[in-house]
Amino acid sequence: MEEGERVGLIGPSGCGKSTLAKVLSGMLCPQAGEVRLDEKPLPKKGYRPVQLIFQHPEQAVDPKWRMEQILNEGYFPDRDLLNALGIEKEWLIRYPRELSGGELQRFCIARALGPKTRFLLCDEISTMLDPITQAQLWELLLHCSEKRGMGLLVITHNRALAERVCTRIVKFEDLNGKGEETHAKK
Amino acid sequence: MKRVSSIKTLAGPAAASLCLLILLFYGVFGDQAQLTTDFSQSGLAPSFAHPFGTDWMGRDMLTRTLFGMSRSLGVGLLAALISAAVALALGTIAAVGGKQADRAVSWVIDLFLGIPHILLVLLISFALGGGMKGVVVGVAVTHWPSLARVVRAELLGLRSAPYLLASRQLGKGPLLLAARHMLPHLLPQLVVGTVLLFPHAILHESAITFLGFGLSPHEPAMGILLAESMDYLTSGMWWLAVFPGLTLLAGVLLFEYLGSWLQKRFTKEASI
Amino acid sequence: MENQTLLTIEDLSVQFVSAGIRTTALSGLSLTAKEGEILAVVGASGAGKSLLAHAVLGLLPKNAQVTGRMTYKGQVLNEKTLPRLRGKEITLIPQSVTYLDPLMPVGRQVYYPMNKQEGRAKTAALFEEYGLSPEVMKKYPFELSGGMTRRVLFSAAVLSGAKLLLADEPTPGLSRETARHVLRHLRAFAKEGRAVLLITHDLDLAVECADRVAVLYAGTLLETAPACDFAADGAALRHPYSQSLWNALPQNGFHPVTGNMPSPGERVESCPFAPRCPKKTALCREKPVPLRPLRGGTVRCIHAT
């Protein structure tokens, strides 16, 4: 993947898309092969330049933390970003169970958009959301990607979505990772 | 509105803890005067002056029971705390130490669970020469496995929680993860587990003391009181066994009550 | 031929009372479900979709206060009638494996309320219809894939003979093809004269398979519309929110609307969408907007024509 490139990964459930995302982000170690960033292996410590956003935001935040702590765990996002994401001030003092899935997902995205983030892996991040929230989040992600030259890997089963947001689409067919590549119009 | 309901729900547990605390410290601050031998008062049935009666040496049984309970609670407390510490350590090793460590710890857990508690406590206590040390070590060594299991399972679940993965992605080291994400989730389980260990510890302590393998007659805990009473049952001094027995039962039930209250409280908090 | 109305909901409101604070989760909801139709209920998470299903089934928690009227075939639904109807006349198609007993073969779980021989034969026939081989009957839930489990749950719902089916989010995480397959089964139910209440956040699927679509927002029903009104740029829709929802789909422009849905604590009496609405006027904020019939549907907007 190139810098600032937006690749869509589509394929049926159970074909290994989510596993691939975990390997790419460095959460899982591959049994064979290597993931390289700038020709170097991924760092094992510190803030990871490849960040993963999960499908279920309610599982991706510690239920005992206040939203403010969750948000600031990696770095301190500035107010502009929070405004752009539609994160409201009074949400910060709440606990995760007091927010909806769409609202939590905004926090997860903000948390992953640290200054050192080079690639963002989005694993079905808007599947559980309504269309308006989905469109809001993607508008912001595309904006960020363009402004910072940040790469996006979009894992989804929604073809229309992939065509909207991606510059290149890879179809994942089976466990061997064989697939055809199609270039989207954009 | 909220205030009222929380006072109501807190009243029971607060009273229970107060009772147990008073019992525990009675041994330290209690009045020993009633324990002097006075043969003119020996073998009296329960009355207003001596609600629990007196024993064959004329000692007030109520006072003896309170002192005995205090000692038993102390031993139970010590043993339960040591047990909980062992459980935490071994559970953690099993959960984060890799496959080999997990296998080893799980094997030890199964081994301990396979042998009847009372037998093991007996053997260990006897091997250590009985007394306070024997009982505490015996009870502590035998009561950790079930709690260690809980700790291990909880940690394994936490370890793969997406929010932990995310936190690691954000550059947090293992110590920070353990302290800020894992401990807060583990603590309630551990506290409940420890409180629920008390009744077991106390009962086992009394049991082995009763059988003569635990505390010596110079350290009159509940087991000793009950064992002694057996000699006098045939002479009709039923109160020597009944009242201390009931007190022991009440203490154990209080702990059970506290433990299950805590458990309910924590699960409720988690499910809101 | 006019189909009989199975379920009528009139002015349903659900409030939760917790620690002396009352929050309104659903307000003034009116809906009908007819035989032979699929009614989709769509909305963002937290809009009150699942709550609606739970209210119809009488499965709300104890601190919920329900007002309004629900009738099934003219019979009022309340604590007395619901236990009798639930599972026999009205049934829920749950969304996941966790609703199956892990220690019982799935075949038996489908037919166990019935007599054994008859039940087994019927289950086998149903399984065949759903493309499940006869061996599946002897399998345990953990041996089935997600799609198979869903088909088993469907069979159980059919065999119960219920006339009103509530399907709560039957499709998340499924690929388009599998999801369509699931929805074809719902259509088959409807064809047999049942009514299906499909609860989903997936608007394009709802539009594709349902007859009518009800749009919920912040606990309020904003619109019910024939599914065919969700087309082109959404001009046929009655409420601005439905239009925004439709136009936010990736294939229809992907236009976001700024702002957030108000949470249950901050709900207002007037139009809940007004703060984000492109057509809002001062009138929108003044008083509660009533639900009124319009062009074969209903709408809760003073500007709709």
mmCIF file of N, CA and C in Angstrom, chain C residues 25-104:
data_model
loop_
_atom_site.group_PDB
_atom_site.id
_atom_site.type_symbol
_atom_site.label_atom_id
_atom_site.label_comp_id
_atom_site.label_asym_id
_atom_site.label_seq_id
_atom_site.Cartn_x
_atom_site.Cartn_y
_atom_site.Cartn_z
ATOM 1 N N ALA C 25 -38.333 6.676 26.473
ATOM 2 C CA ALA C 25 -37.569 5.928 25.493
ATOM 3 C C ALA C 25 -38.334 5.809 24.180
ATOM 4 N N LEU C 26 -39.633 5.743 24.271
ATOM 5 C CA LEU C 26 -40.480 5.703 23.077
ATOM 6 C C LEU C 26 -41.649 6.628 23.353
ATOM 7 N N SER C 27 -42.062 7.418 22.373
ATOM 8 C CA SER C 27 -43.215 8.260 22.647
ATOM 9 C C SER C 27 -44.166 8.308 21.467
ATOM 10 N N GLY C 28 -45.433 8.175 21.780
ATOM 11 C CA GLY C 28 -46.515 8.350 20.819
ATOM 12 C C GLY C 28 -46.373 7.576 19.532
ATOM 13 N N LEU C 29 -46.096 6.281 19.648
ATOM 14 C CA LEU C 29 -45.839 5.496 18.457
ATOM 15 C C LEU C 29 -47.109 4.780 18.009
ATOM 16 N N SER C 30 -47.471 4.928 16.762
ATOM 17 C CA SER C 30 -48.635 4.227 16.221
ATOM 18 C C SER C 30 -48.242 3.498 14.949
ATOM 19 N N LEU C 31 -48.589 2.226 14.889
ATOM 20 C CA LEU C 31 -48.194 1.390 13.759
ATOM 21 C C LEU C 31 -49.240 0.310 13.552
ATOM 22 N N THR C 32 -49.327 -0.233 12.370
ATOM 23 C CA THR C 32 -50.120 -1.441 12.168
ATOM 24 C C THR C 32 -49.295 -2.419 11.345
ATOM 25 N N ALA C 33 -49.534 -3.700 11.567
ATOM 26 C CA ALA C 33 -48.901 -4.724 10.743
ATOM 27 C C ALA C 33 -50.012 -5.619 10.212
ATOM 28 N N LYS C 34 -50.034 -5.776 8.896
ATOM 29 C CA LYS C 34 -51.112 -6.566 8.275
ATOM 30 C C LYS C 34 -50.606 -7.937 7.876
ATOM 31 N N GLU C 35 -51.556 -8.839 7.705
ATOM 32 C CA GLU C 35 -51.221 -10.168 7.189
ATOM 33 C C GLU C 35 -50.555 -10.023 5.833
ATOM 34 N N GLY C 36 -49.580 -10.845 5.590
ATOM 35 C CA GLY C 36 -48.973 -10.889 4.271
ATOM 36 C C GLY C 36 -48.037 -9.737 3.960
ATOM 37 N N GLU C 37 -47.655 -8.961 4.986
ATOM 38 C CA GLU C 37 -46.734 -7.878 4.664
ATOM 39 C C GLU C 37 -45.519 -7.884 5.597
ATOM 40 N N ILE C 38 -44.453 -7.327 5.062
ATOM 41 C CA ILE C 38 -43.264 -7.121 5.883
ATOM 42 C C ILE C 38 -43.185 -5.638 6.204
ATOM 43 N N LEU C 39 -43.178 -5.341 7.477
ATOM 44 C CA LEU C 39 -43.031 -3.954 7.900
ATOM 45 C C LEU C 39 -41.635 -3.815 8.491
ATOM 46 N N ALA C 40 -40.830 -2.975 7.873
ATOM 47 C CA ALA C 40 -39.479 -2.781 8.395
ATOM 48 C C ALA C 40 -39.483 -1.596 9.345
ATOM 49 N N VAL C 41 -38.755 -1.731 10.456
ATOM 50 C CA VAL C 41 -38.578 -0.611 11.376
ATOM 51 C C VAL C 41 -37.099 -0.257 11.338
ATOM 52 N N VAL C 42 -36.777 0.947 10.865
ATOM 53 C CA VAL C 42 -35.376 1.336 10.764
ATOM 54 C C VAL C 42 -35.099 2.549 11.648
ATOM 55 N N GLY C 43 -33.836 2.758 11.914
ATOM 56 C CA GLY C 43 -33.441 3.893 12.744
ATOM 57 C C GLY C 43 -32.053 3.647 13.288
ATOM 58 N N ALA C 44 -31.429 4.682 13.806
ATOM 59 C CA ALA C 44 -30.081 4.556 14.355
ATOM 60 C C ALA C 44 -30.132 3.738 15.645
ATOM 61 N N SER C 45 -28.975 3.280 16.100
ATOM 62 C CA SER C 45 -28.978 2.552 17.360
ATOM 63 C C SER C 45 -29.353 3.531 18.463
ATOM 64 N N GLY C 46 -30.234 3.085 19.351
ATOM 65 C CA GLY C 46 -30.696 3.989 20.395
ATOM 66 C C GLY C 46 -31.962 4.730 20.014
ATOM 67 N N ALA C 47 -32.487 4.455 18.796
ATOM 68 C CA ALA C 47 -33.710 5.137 18.389
ATOM 69 C C ALA C 47 -34.938 4.477 19.004
ATOM 70 N N GLY C 48 -34.792 3.260 19.485
ATOM 71 C CA GLY C 48 -35.902 2.587 20.153
ATOM 72 C C GLY C 48 -36.485 1.413 19.391
ATOM 73 N N LYS C 49 -35.726 0.899 18.402
ATOM 74 C CA LYS C 49 -36.258 -0.195 17.588
ATOM 75 C C LYS C 49 -36.465 -1.469 18.388
ATOM 76 N N SER C 50 -35.422 -1.884 19.082
ATOM 77 C CA SER C 50 -35.525 -3.131 19.824
ATOM 78 C C SER C 50 -36.538 -3.013 20.950
ATOM 79 N N LEU C 51 -36.604 -1.814 21.516
ATOM 80 C CA LEU C 51 -37.550 -1.555 22.587
ATOM 81 C C LEU C 51 -38.970 -1.806 22.106
ATOM 82 N N LEU C 52 -39.241 -1.412 20.880
ATOM 83 C CA LEU C 52 -40.552 -1.621 20.297
ATOM 84 C C LEU C 52 -40.870 -3.117 20.261
ATOM 85 N N ALA C 53 -39.901 -3.908 19.791
ATOM 86 C CA ALA C 53 -40.111 -5.351 19.731
ATOM 87 C C ALA C 53 -40.358 -5.909 21.120
ATOM 88 N N HIS C 54 -39.558 -5.456 22.079
ATOM 89 C CA HIS C 54 -39.716 -5.963 23.435
ATOM 90 C C HIS C 54 -41.062 -5.556 24.025
ATOM 91 N N ALA C 55 -41.527 -4.364 23.650
ATOM 92 C CA ALA C 55 -42.821 -3.919 24.159
ATOM 93 C C ALA C 55 -43.933 -4.802 23.603
ATOM 94 N N VAL C 56 -43.836 -5.121 22.315
ATOM 95 C CA VAL C 56 -44.871 -5.951 21.696
ATOM 96 C C VAL C 56 -44.891 -7.336 22.335
ATOM 97 N N LEU C 57 -43.714 -7.839 22.684
ATOM 98 C CA LEU C 57 -43.634 -9.169 23.283
ATOM 99 C C LEU C 57 -43.863 -9.132 24.792
ATOM 100 N N GLY C 58 -43.945 -7.938 25.344
ATOM 101 C CA GLY C 58 -44.111 -7.830 26.793
ATOM 102 C C GLY C 58 -42.864 -8.243 27.549
ATOM 103 N N LEU C 59 -41.713 -7.932 26.999
ATOM 104 C CA LEU C 59 -40.460 -8.371 27.625
ATOM 105 C C LEU C 59 -39.655 -7.202 28.189
ATOM 106 N N LEU C 60 -40.341 -6.084 28.450
ATOM 107 C CA LEU C 60 -39.614 -4.925 28.982
ATOM 108 C C LEU C 60 -39.241 -5.165 30.436
ATOM 109 N N PRO C 61 -38.157 -4.545 30.898
ATOM 110 C CA PRO C 61 -37.790 -4.693 32.305
ATOM 111 C C PRO C 61 -38.839 -4.087 33.234
ATOM 112 N N LYS C 62 -38.718 -4.384 34.503
ATOM 113 C CA LYS C 62 -39.748 -4.012 35.471
ATOM 114 C C LYS C 62 -39.913 -2.514 35.645
ATOM 115 N N ASN C 63 -38.826 -1.758 35.459
ATOM 116 C CA ASN C 63 -38.935 -0.317 35.711
ATOM 117 C C ASN C 63 -39.459 0.452 34.504
ATOM 118 N N ALA C 64 -40.013 -0.266 33.521
ATOM 119 C CA ALA C 64 -40.569 0.404 32.347
ATOM 120 C C ALA C 64 -42.049 0.667 32.557
ATOM 121 N N GLN C 65 -42.479 1.850 32.164
ATOM 122 C CA GLN C 65 -43.902 2.162 32.239
ATOM 123 C C GLN C 65 -44.431 2.318 30.828
ATOM 124 N N VAL C 66 -45.422 1.525 30.502
ATOM 125 C CA VAL C 66 -45.952 1.522 29.146
ATOM 126 C C VAL C 66 -47.324 2.176 29.142
ATOM 127 N N THR C 67 -47.532 3.115 28.239
ATOM 128 C CA THR C 67 -48.873 3.657 28.050
ATOM 129 C C THR C 67 -49.247 3.486 26.588
ATOM 130 N N GLY C 68 -50.510 3.651 26.268
ATOM 131 C CA GLY C 68 -50.965 3.431 24.907
ATOM 132 C C GLY C 68 -51.637 2.080 24.793
ATOM 133 N N ARG C 69 -51.957 1.698 23.574
ATOM 134 C CA ARG C 69 -52.757 0.500 23.388
ATOM 135 C C ARG C 69 -52.132 -0.363 22.310
ATOM 136 N N MET C 70 -52.028 -1.654 22.573
ATOM 137 C CA MET C 70 -51.584 -2.575 21.537
ATOM 138 C C MET C 70 -52.637 -3.661 21.413
ATOM 139 N N THR C 71 -53.067 -3.952 20.204
ATOM 140 C CA THR C 71 -54.014 -5.054 20.028
ATOM 141 C C THR C 71 -53.486 -6.025 18.987
ATOM 142 N N TYR C 72 -53.807 -7.291 19.208
ATOM 143 C CA TYR C 72 -53.466 -8.335 18.253
ATOM 144 C C TYR C 72 -54.772 -9.007 17.852
ATOM 145 N N LYS C 73 -55.140 -8.928 16.601
ATOM 146 C CA LYS C 73 -56.423 -9.437 16.113
ATOM 147 C C LYS C 73 -57.563 -8.902 16.974
ATOM 148 N N GLY C 74 -57.494 -7.653 17.325
ATOM 149 C CA GLY C 74 -58.561 -7.038 18.103
ATOM 150 C C GLY C 74 -58.489 -7.301 19.595
ATOM 151 N N GLN C 75 -57.546 -8.130 20.001
ATOM 152 C CA GLN C 75 -57.431 -8.487 21.412
ATOM 153 C C GLN C 75 -56.347 -7.615 22.054
ATOM 154 N N VAL C 76 -56.669 -6.998 23.160
ATOM 155 C CA VAL C 76 -55.702 -6.105 23.787
ATOM 156 C C VAL C 76 -54.520 -6.910 24.324
ATOM 157 N N LEU C 77 -53.313 -6.411 24.060
ATOM 158 C CA LEU C 77 -52.115 -7.077 24.575
ATOM 159 C C LEU C 77 -51.774 -6.500 25.943
ATOM 160 N N ASN C 78 -51.771 -7.332 26.965
ATOM 161 C CA ASN C 78 -51.339 -6.882 28.293
ATOM 162 C C ASN C 78 -50.708 -8.042 29.046
ATOM 163 N N GLU C 79 -50.442 -7.840 30.311
ATOM 164 C CA GLU C 79 -49.732 -8.888 31.067
ATOM 165 C C GLU C 79 -50.514 -10.198 31.085
ATOM 166 N N LYS C 80 -51.828 -10.096 30.931
ATOM 167 C CA LYS C 80 -52.637 -11.316 30.994
ATOM 168 C C LYS C 80 -52.611 -12.080 29.677
ATOM 169 N N THR C 81 -52.814 -11.331 28.577
ATOM 170 C CA THR C 81 -52.942 -12.029 27.296
ATOM 171 C C THR C 81 -51.592 -12.393 26.693
ATOM 172 N N LEU C 82 -50.557 -11.601 26.986
ATOM 173 C CA LEU C 82 -49.280 -11.820 26.309
ATOM 174 C C LEU C 82 -48.652 -13.188 26.560
ATOM 175 N N PRO C 83 -48.591 -13.642 27.820
ATOM 176 C CA PRO C 83 -47.958 -14.936 28.025
ATOM 177 C C PRO C 83 -48.630 -16.045 27.223
ATOM 178 N N ARG C 84 -49.928 -15.886 26.981
ATOM 179 C CA ARG C 84 -50.659 -16.896 26.223
ATOM 180 C C ARG C 84 -50.296 -16.815 24.733
ATOM 181 N N LEU C 85 -50.127 -15.611 24.234
ATOM 182 C CA LEU C 85 -49.892 -15.428 22.802
ATOM 183 C C LEU C 85 -48.422 -15.596 22.430
ATOM 184 N N ARG C 86 -47.550 -15.233 23.370
ATOM 185 C CA ARG C 86 -46.118 -15.229 23.088
ATOM 186 C C ARG C 86 -45.638 -16.639 22.792
ATOM 187 N N GLY C 87 -44.963 -16.794 21.665
ATOM 188 C CA GLY C 87 -44.451 -18.113 21.314
ATOM 189 C C GLY C 87 -45.440 -18.916 20.499
ATOM 190 N N LYS C 88 -46.737 -18.602 20.621
ATOM 191 C CA LYS C 88 -47.729 -19.328 19.833
ATOM 192 C C LYS C 88 -48.218 -18.481 18.665
ATOM 193 N N GLU C 89 -48.658 -17.255 18.991
ATOM 194 C CA GLU C 89 -49.184 -16.389 17.941
ATOM 195 C C GLU C 89 -48.152 -15.336 17.536
ATOM 196 N N ILE C 90 -47.420 -14.862 18.517
ATOM 197 C CA ILE C 90 -46.408 -13.840 18.259
ATOM 198 C C ILE C 90 -45.067 -14.437 18.649
ATOM 199 N N THR C 91 -44.105 -14.375 17.758
ATOM 200 C CA THR C 91 -42.831 -14.966 18.135
ATOM 201 C C THR C 91 -41.662 -14.127 17.649
ATOM 202 N N LEU C 92 -40.562 -14.272 18.338
ATOM 203 C CA LEU C 92 -39.366 -13.505 18.016
ATOM 204 C C LEU C 92 -38.380 -14.425 17.306
ATOM 205 N N ILE C 93 -37.813 -13.946 16.223
ATOM 206 C CA ILE C 93 -36.699 -14.687 15.621
ATOM 207 C C ILE C 93 -35.445 -14.054 16.174
ATOM 208 N N PRO C 94 -34.779 -14.735 17.089
ATOM 209 C CA PRO C 94 -33.631 -14.111 17.723
ATOM 210 C C PRO C 94 -32.468 -14.030 16.754
ATOM 211 N N GLN C 95 -31.457 -13.257 17.152
ATOM 212 C CA GLN C 95 -30.392 -13.019 16.190
ATOM 213 C C GLN C 95 -29.199 -13.947 16.311
ATOM 214 N N SER C 96 -29.066 -14.680 17.392
ATOM 215 C CA SER C 96 -27.798 -15.412 17.469
ATOM 216 C C SER C 96 -27.921 -16.785 18.090
ATOM 217 N N VAL C 97 -26.825 -17.511 17.977
ATOM 218 C CA VAL C 97 -26.718 -18.867 18.490
ATOM 219 C C VAL C 97 -27.044 -18.959 19.965
ATOM 220 N N THR C 98 -26.808 -17.872 20.686
ATOM 221 C CA THR C 98 -26.946 -17.957 22.136
ATOM 222 C C THR C 98 -28.375 -18.280 22.551
ATOM 223 N N TYR C 99 -29.312 -18.208 21.592
ATOM 224 C CA TYR C 99 -30.692 -18.539 21.928
ATOM 225 C C TYR C 99 -30.970 -20.037 21.830
ATOM 226 N N LEU C 100 -29.974 -20.801 21.365
ATOM 227 C CA LEU C 100 -30.161 -22.244 21.280
ATOM 228 C C LEU C 100 -29.493 -22.917 22.478
ATOM 229 N N ASP C 101 -30.093 -24.024 22.914
ATOM 230 C CA ASP C 101 -29.500 -24.802 23.993
ATOM 231 C C ASP C 101 -28.283 -25.545 23.446
ATOM 232 N N PRO C 102 -27.102 -25.277 23.998
ATOM 233 C CA PRO C 102 -25.900 -25.878 23.420
ATOM 234 C C PRO C 102 -25.829 -27.388 23.600
ATOM 235 N N LEU C 103 -26.661 -27.937 24.471
ATOM 236 C CA LEU C 103 -26.530 -29.359 24.800
ATOM 237 C C LEU C 103 -27.619 -30.215 24.166
ATOM 238 N N MET C 104 -28.377 -29.637 23.233
ATOM 239 C CA MET C 104 -29.450 -30.412 22.627
ATOM 240 C C MET C 104 -29.285 -30.350 21.114
#
